[in-house]
Structure formats: C-alpha cells, structure tokens
Tab-separated table of C-alpha atoms in Angstrom:
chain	number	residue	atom	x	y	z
A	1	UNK	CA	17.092	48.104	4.604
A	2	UNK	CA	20.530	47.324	6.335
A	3	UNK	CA	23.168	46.443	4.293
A	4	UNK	CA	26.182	44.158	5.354
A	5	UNK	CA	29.017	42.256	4.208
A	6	UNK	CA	31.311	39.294	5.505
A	7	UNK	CA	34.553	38.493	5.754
A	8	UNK	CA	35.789	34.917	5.306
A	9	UNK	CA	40.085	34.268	6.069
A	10	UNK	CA	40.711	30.660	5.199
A	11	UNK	CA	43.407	29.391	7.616
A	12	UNK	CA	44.916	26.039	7.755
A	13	UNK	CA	43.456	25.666	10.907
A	14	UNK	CA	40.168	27.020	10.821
A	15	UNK	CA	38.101	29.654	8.616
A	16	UNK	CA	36.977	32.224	10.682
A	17	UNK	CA	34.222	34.229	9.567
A	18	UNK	CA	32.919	37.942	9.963
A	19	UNK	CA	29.354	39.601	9.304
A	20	UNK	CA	30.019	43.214	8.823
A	21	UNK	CA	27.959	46.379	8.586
A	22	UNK	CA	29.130	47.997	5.498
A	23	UNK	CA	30.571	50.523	7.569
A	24	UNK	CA	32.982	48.335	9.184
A	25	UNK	CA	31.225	47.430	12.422
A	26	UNK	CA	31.513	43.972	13.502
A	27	UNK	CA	28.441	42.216	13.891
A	28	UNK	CA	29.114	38.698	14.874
A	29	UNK	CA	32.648	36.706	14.204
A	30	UNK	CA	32.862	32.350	14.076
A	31	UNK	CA	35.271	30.177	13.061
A	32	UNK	CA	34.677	26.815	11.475
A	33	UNK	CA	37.362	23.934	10.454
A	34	UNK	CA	39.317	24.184	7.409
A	35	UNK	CA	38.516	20.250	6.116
A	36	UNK	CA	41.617	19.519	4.105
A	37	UNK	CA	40.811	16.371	2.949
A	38	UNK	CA	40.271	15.539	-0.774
A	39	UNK	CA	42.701	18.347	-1.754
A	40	UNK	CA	40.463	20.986	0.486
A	41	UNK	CA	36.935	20.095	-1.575
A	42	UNK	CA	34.818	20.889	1.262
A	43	UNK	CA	36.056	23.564	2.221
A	44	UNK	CA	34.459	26.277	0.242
A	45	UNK	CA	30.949	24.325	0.872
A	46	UNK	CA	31.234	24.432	4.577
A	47	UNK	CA	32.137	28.591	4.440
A	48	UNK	CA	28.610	28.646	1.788
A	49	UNK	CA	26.856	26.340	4.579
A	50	UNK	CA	28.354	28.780	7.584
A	51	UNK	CA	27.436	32.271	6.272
A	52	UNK	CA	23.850	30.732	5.158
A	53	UNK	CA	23.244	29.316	8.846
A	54	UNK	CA	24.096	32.451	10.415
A	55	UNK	CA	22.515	34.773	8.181
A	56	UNK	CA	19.085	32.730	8.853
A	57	UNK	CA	19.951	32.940	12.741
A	58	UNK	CA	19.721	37.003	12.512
A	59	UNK	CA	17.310	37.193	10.265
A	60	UNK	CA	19.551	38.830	7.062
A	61	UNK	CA	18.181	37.796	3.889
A	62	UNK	CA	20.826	37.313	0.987
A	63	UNK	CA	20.024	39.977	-1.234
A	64	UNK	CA	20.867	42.383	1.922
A	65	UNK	CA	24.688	40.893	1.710
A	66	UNK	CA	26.329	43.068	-1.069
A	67	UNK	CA	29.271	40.724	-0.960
A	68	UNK	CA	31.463	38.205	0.308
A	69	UNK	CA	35.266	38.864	0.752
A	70	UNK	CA	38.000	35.975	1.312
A	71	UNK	CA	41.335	35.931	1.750
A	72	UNK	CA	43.591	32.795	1.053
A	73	UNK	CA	47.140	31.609	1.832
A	74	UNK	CA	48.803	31.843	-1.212
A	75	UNK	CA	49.042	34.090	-4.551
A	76	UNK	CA	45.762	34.721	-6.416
A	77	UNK	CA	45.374	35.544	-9.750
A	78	UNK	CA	43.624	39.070	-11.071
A	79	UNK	CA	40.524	36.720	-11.954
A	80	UNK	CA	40.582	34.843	-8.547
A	81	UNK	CA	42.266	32.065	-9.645
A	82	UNK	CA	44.564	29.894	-6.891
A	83	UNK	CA	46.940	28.296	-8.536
A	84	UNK	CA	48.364	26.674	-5.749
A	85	UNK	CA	47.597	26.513	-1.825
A	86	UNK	CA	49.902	24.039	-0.489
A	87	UNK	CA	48.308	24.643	3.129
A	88	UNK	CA	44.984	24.025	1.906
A	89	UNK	CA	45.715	21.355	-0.840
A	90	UNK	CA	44.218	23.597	-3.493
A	91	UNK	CA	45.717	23.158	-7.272
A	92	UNK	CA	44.099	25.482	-10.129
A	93	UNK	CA	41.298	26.314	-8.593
A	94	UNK	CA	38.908	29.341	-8.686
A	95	UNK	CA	37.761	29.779	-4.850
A	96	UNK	CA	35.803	33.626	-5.797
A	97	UNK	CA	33.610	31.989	-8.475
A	98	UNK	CA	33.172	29.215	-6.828
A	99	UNK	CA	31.890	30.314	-3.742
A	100	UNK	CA	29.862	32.779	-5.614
A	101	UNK	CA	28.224	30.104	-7.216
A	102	UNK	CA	27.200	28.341	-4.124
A	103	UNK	CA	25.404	31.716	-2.577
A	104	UNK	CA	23.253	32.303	-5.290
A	105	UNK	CA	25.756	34.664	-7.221
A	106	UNK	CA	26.180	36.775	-4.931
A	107	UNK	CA	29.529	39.110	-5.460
A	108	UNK	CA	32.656	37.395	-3.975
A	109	UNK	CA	36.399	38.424	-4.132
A	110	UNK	CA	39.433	37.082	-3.047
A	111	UNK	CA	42.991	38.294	-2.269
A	112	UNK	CA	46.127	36.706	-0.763
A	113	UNK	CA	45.806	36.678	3.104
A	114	UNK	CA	48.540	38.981	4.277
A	115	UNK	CA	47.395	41.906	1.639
A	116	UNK	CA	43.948	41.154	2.830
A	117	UNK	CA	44.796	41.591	6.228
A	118	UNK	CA	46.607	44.661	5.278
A	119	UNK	CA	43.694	45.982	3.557
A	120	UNK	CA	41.721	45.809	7.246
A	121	UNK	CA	44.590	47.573	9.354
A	122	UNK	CA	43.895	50.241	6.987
A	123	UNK	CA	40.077	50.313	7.183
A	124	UNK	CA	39.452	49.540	10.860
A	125	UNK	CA	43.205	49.388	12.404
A	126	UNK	CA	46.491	50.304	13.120
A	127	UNK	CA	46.424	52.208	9.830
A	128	UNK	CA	42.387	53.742	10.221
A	129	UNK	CA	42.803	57.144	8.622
A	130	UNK	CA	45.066	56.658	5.756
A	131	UNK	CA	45.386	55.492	2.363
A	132	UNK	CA	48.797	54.474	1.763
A	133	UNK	CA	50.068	52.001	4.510
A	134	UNK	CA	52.641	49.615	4.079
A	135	UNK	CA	51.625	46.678	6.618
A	136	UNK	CA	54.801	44.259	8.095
A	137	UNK	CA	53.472	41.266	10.151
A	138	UNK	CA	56.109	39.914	12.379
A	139	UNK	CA	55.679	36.497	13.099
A	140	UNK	CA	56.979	32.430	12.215
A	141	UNK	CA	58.109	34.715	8.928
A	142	UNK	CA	57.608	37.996	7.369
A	143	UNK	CA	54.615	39.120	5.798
A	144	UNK	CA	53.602	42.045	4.352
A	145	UNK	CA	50.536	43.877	2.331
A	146	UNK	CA	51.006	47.097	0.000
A	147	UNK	CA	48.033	49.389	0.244
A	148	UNK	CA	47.103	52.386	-2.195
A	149	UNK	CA	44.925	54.703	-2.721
A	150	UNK	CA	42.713	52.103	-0.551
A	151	UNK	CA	43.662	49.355	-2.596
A	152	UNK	CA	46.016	46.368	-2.727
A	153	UNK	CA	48.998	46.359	-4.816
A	154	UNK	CA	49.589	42.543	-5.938
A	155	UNK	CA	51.936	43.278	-8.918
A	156	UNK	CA	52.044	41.625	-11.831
A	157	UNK	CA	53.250	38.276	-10.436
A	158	UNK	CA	51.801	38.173	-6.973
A	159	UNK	CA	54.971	39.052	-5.231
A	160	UNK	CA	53.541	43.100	-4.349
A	161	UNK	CA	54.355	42.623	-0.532
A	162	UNK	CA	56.405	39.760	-0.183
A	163	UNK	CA	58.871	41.926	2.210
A	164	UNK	CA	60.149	38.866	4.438
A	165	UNK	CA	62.425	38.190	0.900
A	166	UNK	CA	63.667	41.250	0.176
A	167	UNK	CA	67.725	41.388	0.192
A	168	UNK	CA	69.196	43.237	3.278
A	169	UNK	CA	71.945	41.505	5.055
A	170	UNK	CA	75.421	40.640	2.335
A	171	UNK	CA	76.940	38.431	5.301
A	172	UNK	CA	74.664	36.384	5.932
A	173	UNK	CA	75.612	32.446	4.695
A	174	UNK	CA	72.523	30.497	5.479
A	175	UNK	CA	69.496	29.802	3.085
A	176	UNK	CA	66.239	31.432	3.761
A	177	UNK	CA	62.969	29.219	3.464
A	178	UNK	CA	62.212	30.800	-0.054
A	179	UNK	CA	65.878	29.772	-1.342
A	180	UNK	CA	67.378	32.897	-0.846
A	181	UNK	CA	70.355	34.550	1.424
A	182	UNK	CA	70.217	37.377	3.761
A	183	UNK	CA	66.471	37.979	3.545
A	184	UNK	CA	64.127	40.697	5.930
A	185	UNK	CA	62.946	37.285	7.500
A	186	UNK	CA	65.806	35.654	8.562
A	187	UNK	CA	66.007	38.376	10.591
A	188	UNK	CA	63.285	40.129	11.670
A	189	UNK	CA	60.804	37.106	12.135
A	190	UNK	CA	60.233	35.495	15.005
A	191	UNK	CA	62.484	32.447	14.736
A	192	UNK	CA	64.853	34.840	13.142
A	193	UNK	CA	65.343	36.545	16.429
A	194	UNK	CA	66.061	33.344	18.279
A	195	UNK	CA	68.504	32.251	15.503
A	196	UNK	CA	70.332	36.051	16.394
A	197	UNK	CA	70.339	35.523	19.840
A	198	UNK	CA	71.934	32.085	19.921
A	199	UNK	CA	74.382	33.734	17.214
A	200	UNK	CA	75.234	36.071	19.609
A	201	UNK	CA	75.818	33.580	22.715
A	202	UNK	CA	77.648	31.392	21.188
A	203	UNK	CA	80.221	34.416	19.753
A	204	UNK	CA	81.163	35.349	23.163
A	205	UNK	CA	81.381	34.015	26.621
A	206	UNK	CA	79.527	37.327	27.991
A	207	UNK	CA	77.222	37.133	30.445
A	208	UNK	CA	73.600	37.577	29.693
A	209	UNK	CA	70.207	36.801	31.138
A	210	UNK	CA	69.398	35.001	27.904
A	211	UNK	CA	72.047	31.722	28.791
A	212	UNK	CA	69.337	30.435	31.095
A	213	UNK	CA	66.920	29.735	27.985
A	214	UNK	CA	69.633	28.231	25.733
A	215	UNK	CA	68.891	26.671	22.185
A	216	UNK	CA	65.032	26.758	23.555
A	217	UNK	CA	65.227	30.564	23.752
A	218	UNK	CA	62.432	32.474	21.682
A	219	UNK	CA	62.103	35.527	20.069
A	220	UNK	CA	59.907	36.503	23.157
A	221	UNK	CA	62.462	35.439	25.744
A	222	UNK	CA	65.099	37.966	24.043
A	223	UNK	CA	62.330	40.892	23.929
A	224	UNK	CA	61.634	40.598	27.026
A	225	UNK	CA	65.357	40.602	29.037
A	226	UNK	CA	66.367	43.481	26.603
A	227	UNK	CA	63.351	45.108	27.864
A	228	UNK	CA	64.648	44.465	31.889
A	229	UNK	CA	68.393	46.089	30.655
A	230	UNK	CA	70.212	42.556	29.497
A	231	UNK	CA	73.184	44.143	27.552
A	232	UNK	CA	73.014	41.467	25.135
A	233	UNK	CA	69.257	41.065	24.608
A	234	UNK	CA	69.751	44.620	23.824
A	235	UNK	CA	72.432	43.908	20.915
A	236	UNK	CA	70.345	41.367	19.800
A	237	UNK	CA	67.082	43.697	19.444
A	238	UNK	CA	69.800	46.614	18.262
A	239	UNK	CA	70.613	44.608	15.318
A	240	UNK	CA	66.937	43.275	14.325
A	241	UNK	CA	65.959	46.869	14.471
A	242	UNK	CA	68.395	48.047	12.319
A	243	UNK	CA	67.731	45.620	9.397
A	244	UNK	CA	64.382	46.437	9.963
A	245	UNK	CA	64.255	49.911	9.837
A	246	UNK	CA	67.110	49.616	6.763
A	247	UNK	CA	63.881	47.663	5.038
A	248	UNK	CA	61.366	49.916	5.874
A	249	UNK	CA	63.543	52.848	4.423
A	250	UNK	CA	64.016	50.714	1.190
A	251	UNK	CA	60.425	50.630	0.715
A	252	UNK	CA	59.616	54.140	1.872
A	253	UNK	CA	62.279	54.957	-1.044
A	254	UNK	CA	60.035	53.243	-3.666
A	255	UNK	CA	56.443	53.501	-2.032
A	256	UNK	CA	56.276	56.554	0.172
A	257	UNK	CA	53.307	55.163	2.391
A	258	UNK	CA	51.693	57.486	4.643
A	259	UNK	CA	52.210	54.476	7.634
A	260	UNK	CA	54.350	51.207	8.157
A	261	UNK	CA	51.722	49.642	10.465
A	262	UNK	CA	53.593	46.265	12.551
A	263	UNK	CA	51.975	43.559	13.200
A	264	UNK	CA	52.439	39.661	13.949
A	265	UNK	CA	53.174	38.109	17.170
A	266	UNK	CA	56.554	39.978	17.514
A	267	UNK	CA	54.748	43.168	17.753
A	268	UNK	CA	53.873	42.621	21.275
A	269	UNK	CA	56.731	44.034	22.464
A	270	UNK	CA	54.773	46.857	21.414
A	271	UNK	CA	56.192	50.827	21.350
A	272	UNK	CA	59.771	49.322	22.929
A	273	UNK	CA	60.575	47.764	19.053
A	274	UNK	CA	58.413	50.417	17.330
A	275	UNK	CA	61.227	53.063	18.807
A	276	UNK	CA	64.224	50.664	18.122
A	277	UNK	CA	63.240	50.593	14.447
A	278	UNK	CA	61.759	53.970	14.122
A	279	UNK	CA	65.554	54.899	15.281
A	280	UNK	CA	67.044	53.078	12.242
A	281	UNK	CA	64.231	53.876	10.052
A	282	UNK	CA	65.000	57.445	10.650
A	283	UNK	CA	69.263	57.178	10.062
A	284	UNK	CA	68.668	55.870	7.065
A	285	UNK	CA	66.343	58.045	5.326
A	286	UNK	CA	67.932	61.545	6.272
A	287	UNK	CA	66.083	62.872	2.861
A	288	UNK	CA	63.192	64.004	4.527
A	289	UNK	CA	61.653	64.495	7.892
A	290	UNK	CA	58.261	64.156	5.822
A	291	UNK	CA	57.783	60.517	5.745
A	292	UNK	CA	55.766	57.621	6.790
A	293	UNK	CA	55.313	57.054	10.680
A	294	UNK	CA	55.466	54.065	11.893
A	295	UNK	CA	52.887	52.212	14.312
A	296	UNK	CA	51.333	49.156	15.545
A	297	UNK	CA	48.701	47.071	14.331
A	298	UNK	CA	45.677	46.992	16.027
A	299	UNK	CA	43.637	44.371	14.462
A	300	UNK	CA	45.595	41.088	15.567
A	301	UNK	CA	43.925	37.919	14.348
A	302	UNK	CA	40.675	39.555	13.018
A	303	UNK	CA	42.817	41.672	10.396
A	304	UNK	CA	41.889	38.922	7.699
A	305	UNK	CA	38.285	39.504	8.085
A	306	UNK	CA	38.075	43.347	8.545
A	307	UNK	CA	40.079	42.844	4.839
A	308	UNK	CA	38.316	40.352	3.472
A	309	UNK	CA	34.944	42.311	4.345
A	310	UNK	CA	36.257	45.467	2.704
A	311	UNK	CA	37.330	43.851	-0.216
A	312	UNK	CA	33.845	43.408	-1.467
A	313	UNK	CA	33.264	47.607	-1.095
A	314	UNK	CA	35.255	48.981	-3.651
C-alpha cells in the first residue's frame, strides 16, 4: 500500500497545500484562502476540509497518510503551541493538535515557516544532498532556517534562524522593523537594497542609470543596471554583498553548514549575487578553504510544503 504525506504552509494570503509520496515526489499541490476572520477560527477547519476532499478525489484513504506537516508565520513552541500569529490573528493557540484532532488523529507537526521552508531546500532543493544547510531567503525582509543533522534548529526561544536581525553594520542610524540598528535586513532585503541605492544617489551627483527610477527604484531595478555595467548599481550591489557575505561568515564561524542555500525574491539575480557574496564570504573567512558553498534555492514558493511534508518523516 502507498504511503504519502502532505504539506500544509499557512500564508496570510492563502494556504497552499501539498500531497507527497513519502519519498518527496509531488503528487498534486492547491491552495485555498487563509479566512482570517474571528481571530483565524476557520482556518484550520478549511485545511481538515481541503486535504479530506482531495484525498477522496484520488482515492487515498486516511490511514495511508502517515502525517500532516504545517508550517506557520510566527514562533512555535516545542509542543506546537502558537503563541502569537499576528498575520493570522492567532493568540495561544495549538494549530498541531488541533488539526490532528480534526483528521481523526492522525500525526501532525508544525514549525515556523521560514525553518520549514528551509527544511524542504534541504530535502528536495537548492540544498538536496546535504545535512547541514543554512537557508537565507531574500525578500520584503530576511529570513532564514538552521538545518542539522536533517533537522531544524529553533533554539530555546524561537529565534534559531532569525538572521535578518543579526548585528552587522556599526554606522548605520536608522531603526530596523524589529527595533534594532544596523541589522542583515536593512541591508540585504529587498527594500533594503532600494533604501542603499537612493543612499547612494542622493550622496553624489554621479551619473547612473538608476536616476531614471528615482525614490520608486526597487531592489530589482538596481540588480539589474549593475548587471548591464552601471558603475553605481555596481557599488550598490558591492556593498550588499559584502554585509552579506560578512553574515554568512559569522554564521559559518558558529554553525559550519555544509551549504548557505539563497533564496527569496532577490535571488533572481541568480549566480551574478551568488559570486558577489561568495567574494566577501570568502575574504572574510581566510581560516579555511574547507567551508560551506554557497548556492541558490531551488524550491521558490513550494519550499513551505516540501518542509512541511518532511516534517512529519522524522
């Protein structure tokens, strides 16, 4: 009898949905809408409701399902406890028993979103062959996942992987969104390459490309003239891949991963920023030439369920 497993990443958007194979081939992927209402009450129902329909479409009978995996925006407890998803309007609440309850017991865990997504770059990704990634998603903000020995490393306080806050640039003089000053993500995110490159037009009277864009420019814009030879653009990307790659060393220091695997909007640049901040990477960990590589994610918006699947396998 065929085994299989499914992936559930709550968004607050849409869920979208994943029935697996147990060895990680996709069978069938759907998305339903996340009903925030009521402080999110529904929601959980409608995933129960979604996985039951589609399982009864193909035929798959419950007990065949060894699992159901789901991965949340925000920190979750070691016993699957939320206790707070301000996207989703949960407060205190246990989403992994609770969804267990309404399929019939069946085994469900959770994990926070961005490890969970990690967790599936490693299994069926960008990171497909190791153990030990480190996963950096590149988007709005920073996000991150710690992965080892196939598992995800939360910490003790949720805040394993949180690598948009870590500490990197002393000048810096504006607040990041989490309170604090000079963080990864108010400079390697998305909108933290915008903020860089209007930095850097307003400091000088240069020519550049980039002018024609002005305070509308995005993170894309600037990729894409430093990709055509822009001096500036280039300056721009020189200095996001520097704080980047001064991260990535940070955390090599402490983890040693096997693989930094990118991902996140940003990351379509593709190979052009991997070698920018493989450059950096590289000055600043002379120690060793035996170290993590670094590499693109492969996964994009379906990381969450290739996690959330794999969560449920051990």
């Amino acid at each position: 009898m065929d085994k299989y497993c499914v992936g559930v990443d709550v968004g607050g958007t849409t869920v979208k949905l994943g029935l697996f194979q147990t060895n990680g081939r996709l069978i069938f992927k759907w998305e339903i809408p996340t009903r925030k209402e009521d402080s999110g009450k529904y929601i959980l129902e409608d995933v129960s409701v979604a996985v039951r329909e589609v399982l009864r479409e193909r035929q798959i009978h419950l007990e065949q399902v060894v699992g159901v995996g789901l991965g949340v925006p925000g920190p979750v407890l070691p016993d699957g406890r939320v206790e707070r998803c301000v996207n989703l309007g949960w407060h205190n609440v246990n989403p992994q028993s609770q969804l267990s309850g309404l399929l019939d017991n069946i085994l469900v865990k959770s994990g926070n979103d961005a490890n969970v997504a990690a967790l599936g770059e490693m299994w069926q990704g960008g990171g497909m062959g190791f153990t030990d990634i480190i996963m950096v998603t590149l988007g709005t903000g920073v996000g991150g996942g710690v992965i080892i020995d196939e598992k995800i490393v939360t910490g003790k306080h949720g805040l394993g992987g949180e690598i948009g806050h870590i500490h990197i640039r002393d000048e810096e003089t504006e607040k990041c969104n989490c309170g604090g000053i000079g963080c990864v993500e108010q400079i390697g995110s998305a909108t933290g390459i915008a903020r860089e490159a209007r930095r850097k037009m307003a400091a000088s009277d240069e020519p550049s490309s980039m002018r024609v864009f002005g305070d509308g420019i995005t993170a894309k814009d600037v990729l894409d003239e430093a990709k055509k030879g822009d001096e500036m653009a280039l300056e721009v990307v020189e200095t996001v891949g520097r704080y980047l790659g001064m991260a990535l060393a940070q955390l090599a220091m402490t983890v040693d991963p096997q693989m930094f695997v990118i991902g996140g909007g940003v990351s379509k640049a593709g190979q052009f920023l991997i070698d920018v901040i493989t450059k950096y990477y590289n000055y600043y960990t002379p120690i060793s030439e035996n170290k993590a590589v670094i590499g693109l994610a492969k996964l994009g918006n379906d990381a969450g369920i290739y996690g959330a699947a794999r969560l449920v396998l051990g």
